Coordinates of C-alpha atoms in Angstrom, one line a residue:
M1353 CA 0.0 0.0 0.0
A1354 CA 1.3 3.4 -1.0
S1355 CA 2.4 5.8 1.8
L1356 CA 0.3 8.9 2.4
E1357 CA 3.1 11.0 1.1
M1358 CA 3.3 8.8 -2.1
Q1359 CA -0.4 9.0 -2.7
R1360 CA -0.4 12.8 -2.3
F1361 CA 2.4 13.0 -4.8
L1362 CA 0.7 10.8 -7.3
D1363 CA -2.6 12.7 -7.0
R1364 CA -0.9 16.1 -7.2
N1365 CA 1.1 15.3 -10.3
A1366 CA -1.2 13.0 -12.3
A1367 CA -3.0 15.8 -14.1
G1368 CA 0.2 17.6 -15.2
Q1369 CA 2.6 14.8 -15.8
D1370 CA 2.8 15.3 -19.6
K1371 CA 2.9 19.1 -19.8
G1372 CA 6.6 19.3 -20.1
K1373 CA 6.9 17.3 -23.3
D1374 CA 6.2 20.3 -25.5
L1375 CA 8.8 22.5 -23.9
S1376 CA 12.2 23.3 -25.3
I1377 CA 15.0 21.2 -23.9
E1378 CA 16.4 24.3 -22.2
D1379 CA 13.1 24.9 -20.4
Q1380 CA 12.8 21.2 -19.5
R1381 CA 16.3 21.4 -17.9
R1382 CA 15.4 24.5 -15.9
N1383 CA 12.0 23.1 -14.8
F1384 CA 13.6 19.7 -13.7
D1385 CA 16.2 21.5 -11.6
A1386 CA 13.6 23.8 -10.1
F1387 CA 11.1 21.0 -9.4
M1388 CA 13.8 19.1 -7.4
A1389 CA 15.3 22.2 -5.6
G1390 CA 13.0 21.9 -2.5
L1391 CA 14.3 18.5 -1.4
Q1392 CA 16.4 18.7 1.7
L1393 CA 19.9 17.4 2.3
P1394 CA 20.5 15.0 5.2
E1395 CA 22.2 16.3 8.3
N1396 CA 26.0 16.1 8.6
I1397 CA 26.6 15.6 4.9
L1398 CA 29.6 17.3 3.4
V1399 CA 29.7 18.4 -0.2
D1400 CA 32.8 19.1 -2.3
N1401 CA 32.6 20.6 -5.8
Y1402 CA 35.5 19.4 -8.0
T1403 CA 36.5 18.3 -11.5
L1404 CA 36.4 14.7 -12.6
A1405 CA 37.2 13.6 -16.1
G1406 CA 37.3 17.3 -17.1
R1407 CA 33.7 17.7 -16.0
P1408 CA 32.1 19.3 -13.0
A1409 CA 31.4 16.8 -10.2
R1410 CA 30.3 16.7 -6.6
K1411 CA 31.5 14.5 -3.8
Y1412 CA 29.1 13.7 -1.0
F1413 CA 30.4 12.2 2.2
T1414 CA 30.4 12.3 6.0
S1415 CA 33.2 12.5 8.5
G1416 CA 34.9 9.1 9.1
V1417 CA 33.7 7.6 5.9
R1418 CA 35.8 4.8 4.3
E1419 CA 38.6 6.2 2.2
D1420 CA 39.2 3.0 0.3
A1421 CA 35.8 2.7 -1.3
S1422 CA 33.5 5.0 -3.3
L1423 CA 30.5 5.2 -5.6
L1424 CA 30.2 6.9 -9.1
Y1425 CA 26.7 8.1 -9.8
F1426 CA 25.1 9.1 -13.1
H1427 CA 21.9 11.2 -13.0
G1428 CA 18.8 10.4 -15.1
G1429 CA 16.9 12.7 -17.5
G1430 CA 16.8 10.9 -20.8
H1431 CA 20.4 12.0 -21.7
L1432 CA 18.8 15.4 -22.4
T1433 CA 18.1 16.8 -19.0
G1434 CA 19.1 16.3 -15.4
S1435 CA 22.1 17.7 -13.5
L1436 CA 24.1 17.8 -10.3
D1437 CA 21.4 20.1 -9.0
S1438 CA 18.4 17.9 -9.9
H1439 CA 19.9 15.0 -8.0
H1440 CA 21.6 17.0 -5.2
S1441 CA 19.4 15.6 -2.4
F1442 CA 19.4 12.1 -3.7
A1443 CA 23.2 11.8 -4.1
A1444 CA 23.5 13.2 -0.5
H1445 CA 21.1 10.6 0.9
L1446 CA 22.7 7.9 -1.1
A1447 CA 26.1 8.7 0.6
I1448 CA 24.4 8.3 4.0
A1449 CA 22.7 5.0 3.0
C1450 CA 25.9 3.5 1.6
R1451 CA 28.1 5.0 4.3
A1452 CA 30.5 5.9 1.4
A1453 CA 31.6 8.8 -0.7
V1454 CA 29.3 9.4 -3.7
N1455 CA 30.9 11.0 -6.7
A1456 CA 28.2 12.5 -8.9
L1457 CA 29.3 13.3 -12.5
D1458 CA 28.0 16.1 -14.7
Y1459 CA 28.4 14.2 -17.9
R1460 CA 27.7 15.9 -21.3
L1461 CA 24.2 15.9 -22.5
A1462 CA 22.5 15.5 -25.9
P1463 CA 21.6 17.0 -28.4
E1464 CA 24.6 19.2 -28.0
H1465 CA 26.8 16.2 -27.3
P1466 CA 25.3 13.0 -28.7
Y1467 CA 26.6 9.5 -28.1
P1468 CA 29.4 8.6 -27.3
A1469 CA 30.1 11.7 -25.3
A1470 CA 28.3 10.7 -22.1
V1471 CA 29.9 7.2 -22.2
D1472 CA 33.3 8.7 -22.8
D1473 CA 32.9 11.0 -19.8
A1474 CA 31.7 8.1 -17.6
V1475 CA 34.5 5.8 -18.5
T1476 CA 37.1 8.5 -18.1
A1477 CA 35.7 9.4 -14.7
Y1478 CA 35.9 5.7 -13.6
S1479 CA 39.4 5.5 -15.0
E1480 CA 40.5 8.5 -12.9
M1481 CA 38.9 7.0 -9.8
L1482 CA 41.0 3.9 -10.3
E1483 CA 44.1 6.0 -9.6
Y1484 CA 43.1 6.1 -5.9
T1485 CA 40.4 3.4 -5.4
S1486 CA 40.6 -0.3 -6.2
S1487 CA 38.0 -1.3 -8.8
E1488 CA 36.3 -3.9 -6.5
N1489 CA 35.6 -1.0 -4.1
I1490 CA 33.7 1.1 -6.6
M1491 CA 30.0 0.9 -7.3
L1492 CA 28.5 2.4 -10.5
A1493 CA 24.9 3.5 -10.2
G1494 CA 22.3 5.6 -12.0
D1495 CA 18.6 6.2 -12.5
S1496 CA 16.8 5.9 -15.8
A1497 CA 19.2 7.2 -18.5
G1498 CA 21.8 7.2 -15.8
G1499 CA 21.2 3.5 -15.3
N1500 CA 21.6 3.2 -19.1
L1501 CA 24.9 5.0 -18.8
A1502 CA 26.1 2.8 -16.0
L1503 CA 25.4 -0.3 -18.1
A1504 CA 27.1 1.3 -21.1
C1505 CA 30.1 2.0 -18.9
F1506 CA 30.2 -1.6 -17.8
L1507 CA 30.3 -2.7 -21.4
R1508 CA 33.0 -0.2 -22.4
I1509 CA 35.1 -1.2 -19.3
K1510 CA 34.9 -4.8 -20.3
R1511 CA 35.8 -4.1 -24.0
E1512 CA 38.8 -2.0 -23.0
G1513 CA 40.0 -4.5 -20.5
L1514 CA 39.7 -2.2 -17.5
P1515 CA 39.3 -3.6 -14.0
T1516 CA 35.7 -4.5 -13.2
P1517 CA 33.8 -2.5 -10.6
G1518 CA 32.6 -4.2 -7.5
C1519 CA 28.8 -3.9 -8.3
G1520 CA 26.1 -1.8 -9.8
A1521 CA 22.8 -0.3 -8.8
L1522 CA 20.3 0.5 -11.5
L1523 CA 17.1 2.5 -10.7
S1524 CA 14.4 2.0 -13.3
P1525 CA 17.2 1.8 -15.9
L1526 CA 16.6 2.6 -19.6
T1527 CA 18.1 -0.4 -21.2
D1528 CA 16.7 -0.4 -24.7
W1529 CA 16.4 2.8 -26.8
T1530 CA 14.8 1.0 -29.7
G1531 CA 11.4 1.3 -28.1
E1532 CA 10.7 -2.5 -28.3
T1533 CA 10.2 -2.8 -24.5
I1534 CA 7.7 0.1 -24.3
K1535 CA 4.0 -1.0 -24.5
S1536 CA 2.4 2.4 -24.7
A1537 CA 2.4 3.7 -28.3
E1538 CA 2.5 7.3 -27.1
M1539 CA 5.4 6.8 -24.8
R1540 CA 7.2 4.8 -27.4
E1541 CA 6.9 7.6 -29.9
Y1542 CA 8.1 10.1 -27.4
S1543 CA 11.0 7.9 -26.3
L1544 CA 12.1 7.4 -29.9
V1545 CA 12.3 11.1 -30.5
N1546 CA 14.7 11.5 -27.5
A1547 CA 16.6 8.3 -28.6
G1548 CA 17.3 9.9 -31.9
L1549 CA 18.7 13.0 -30.3
Y1550 CA 21.0 11.0 -28.1
A1551 CA 22.1 8.4 -30.6
G1552 CA 22.8 10.8 -33.4
E1553 CA 24.0 8.8 -36.4
W1554 CA 24.4 5.6 -34.5
P1555 CA 21.9 2.7 -34.8
L1556 CA 19.6 2.6 -31.7
D1557 CA 20.5 -1.1 -31.1
T1558 CA 24.2 -0.2 -30.6
P1559 CA 25.1 -2.0 -27.3
E1560 CA 26.4 1.1 -25.6
I1561 CA 23.2 2.9 -26.5
S1562 CA 20.8 0.0 -25.8
P1563 CA 22.8 -2.3 -23.4
L1564 CA 20.0 -4.9 -23.5
H1565 CA 21.4 -5.8 -27.0
G1566 CA 25.0 -6.2 -25.7
D1567 CA 27.0 -9.0 -24.2
L1568 CA 26.2 -8.9 -20.5
S1569 CA 28.5 -11.7 -19.5
G1570 CA 31.2 -10.7 -17.0
L1571 CA 29.2 -7.9 -15.4
P1572 CA 29.5 -7.5 -11.6
P1573 CA 26.6 -8.1 -9.2
L1574 CA 23.6 -5.8 -10.1
L1575 CA 20.7 -4.4 -8.1
I1576 CA 17.7 -3.4 -10.2
Q1577 CA 14.8 -1.4 -8.8
Y1578 CA 11.7 -0.4 -10.7
A1579 CA 8.1 0.6 -10.1
K1580 CA 5.4 -1.8 -10.9
G1581 CA 3.5 -0.7 -14.1
E1582 CA 5.9 2.1 -15.0
F1583 CA 6.6 2.6 -18.7
L1584 CA 10.1 1.2 -18.5
Q1585 CA 9.2 -1.9 -16.4
E1586 CA 10.1 -4.2 -19.3
D1587 CA 13.5 -2.6 -19.6
S1588 CA 14.2 -3.8 -16.0
T1589 CA 12.6 -7.3 -16.3
Q1590 CA 14.3 -8.1 -19.6
L1591 CA 17.6 -6.9 -18.2
D1592 CA 17.1 -9.2 -15.3
I1593 CA 16.4 -12.2 -17.6
R1594 CA 19.2 -11.6 -20.0
A1595 CA 21.8 -10.8 -17.3
R1596 CA 21.0 -13.9 -15.4
K1597 CA 21.3 -16.0 -18.5
A1598 CA 24.7 -14.4 -19.0
G1599 CA 25.7 -15.6 -15.5
V1600 CA 25.4 -12.3 -13.7
H1601 CA 24.3 -12.2 -10.1
V1602 CA 21.1 -10.0 -10.1
E1603 CA 18.9 -8.8 -7.3
V1604 CA 15.6 -7.2 -8.3
S1605 CA 13.0 -5.2 -6.3
E1606 CA 9.6 -4.2 -7.7
F1607 CA 7.9 -1.3 -5.8
D1608 CA 4.1 -1.4 -5.9
E1609 CA 2.2 1.9 -6.2
A1610 CA 5.2 4.0 -7.2
F1611 CA 6.4 5.7 -10.3
H1612 CA 9.4 6.0 -12.6
V1613 CA 12.5 6.9 -10.5
F1614 CA 10.5 7.6 -7.4
Q1615 CA 13.8 7.0 -5.5
I1616 CA 15.1 10.5 -6.2
F1617 CA 12.2 12.1 -4.3
T1618 CA 13.9 11.7 -0.9
N1619 CA 10.9 13.0 1.0
L1620 CA 8.9 9.8 0.2
P1621 CA 9.0 6.8 2.6
E1622 CA 9.3 4.6 -0.5
S1623 CA 12.5 6.4 -1.5
R1624 CA 14.0 5.9 2.0
E1625 CA 13.2 2.2 1.7
A1626 CA 14.8 2.0 -1.7
L1627 CA 17.9 3.9 -0.4
A1628 CA 18.2 1.5 2.5
E1629 CA 18.2 -1.4 0.1
I1630 CA 20.9 0.2 -2.1
G1631 CA 23.0 0.8 1.0
A1632 CA 22.7 -2.8 2.1
F1633 CA 23.6 -4.0 -1.4
Y1634 CA 26.6 -1.7 -1.5
R1635 CA 27.9 -3.0 1.9
K1636 CA 27.3 -6.6 0.8
H1637 CA 29.5 -6.3 -2.3
I1638 CA 32.0 -3.6 -1.5

């Protein structure tokens, strides 16, 4: 049963959930950041703005945190929107949940920077982190398109022969930009427009664009969270099936009466439950 806070959120946003689709990308970016700005940071969190892979980044941590382990986080937003600001509260709460430093990366966005810019940024950031943290002590994580980027990063890491990260957490990940996993014709059409902006001249089934079409063998343990009935549910369930067939250890959580990437709304009890699960998964494998 949905919490009172969740039900109020669903009721309040149901009528206007599609209004932003006709806005310019610049307006969508501003609105996303503004919509998330009211979420609070947890107490005792420390934030350091710095540069990672030549890109702006933020490190979230608490005093006394482990110095030999870390987490690299990629925000969602369809590869078109989202920022360090939109996920400011979530990254901070994630650091508390995992009891580890969270490094949030401001990777390049489409359409100004189509694929492979974001993947290049992500892998370069991971490579730089390897200079001071062992691979088995790093988790890659992301929500929606950020989950897509984490998976693409895993595939690139494997292809380039880099050390494998310790584990990954994927929150309602977008795993297939071809639209084959989306049942709603309206959402499929909308998704394919964004997919074209991100993919540029590359085919949509390119594995680093649609990781569901890639070789998933050799990936580290994965945690997949998604909301029951959300438009990307099949992206998660198919990833679970194909990853398990490839020999990957997968843990899956389906949240009833929730919505796509509800986890980033840190004022919801369901978000706190999801964060606690991610934290437990992190400590289990790192």
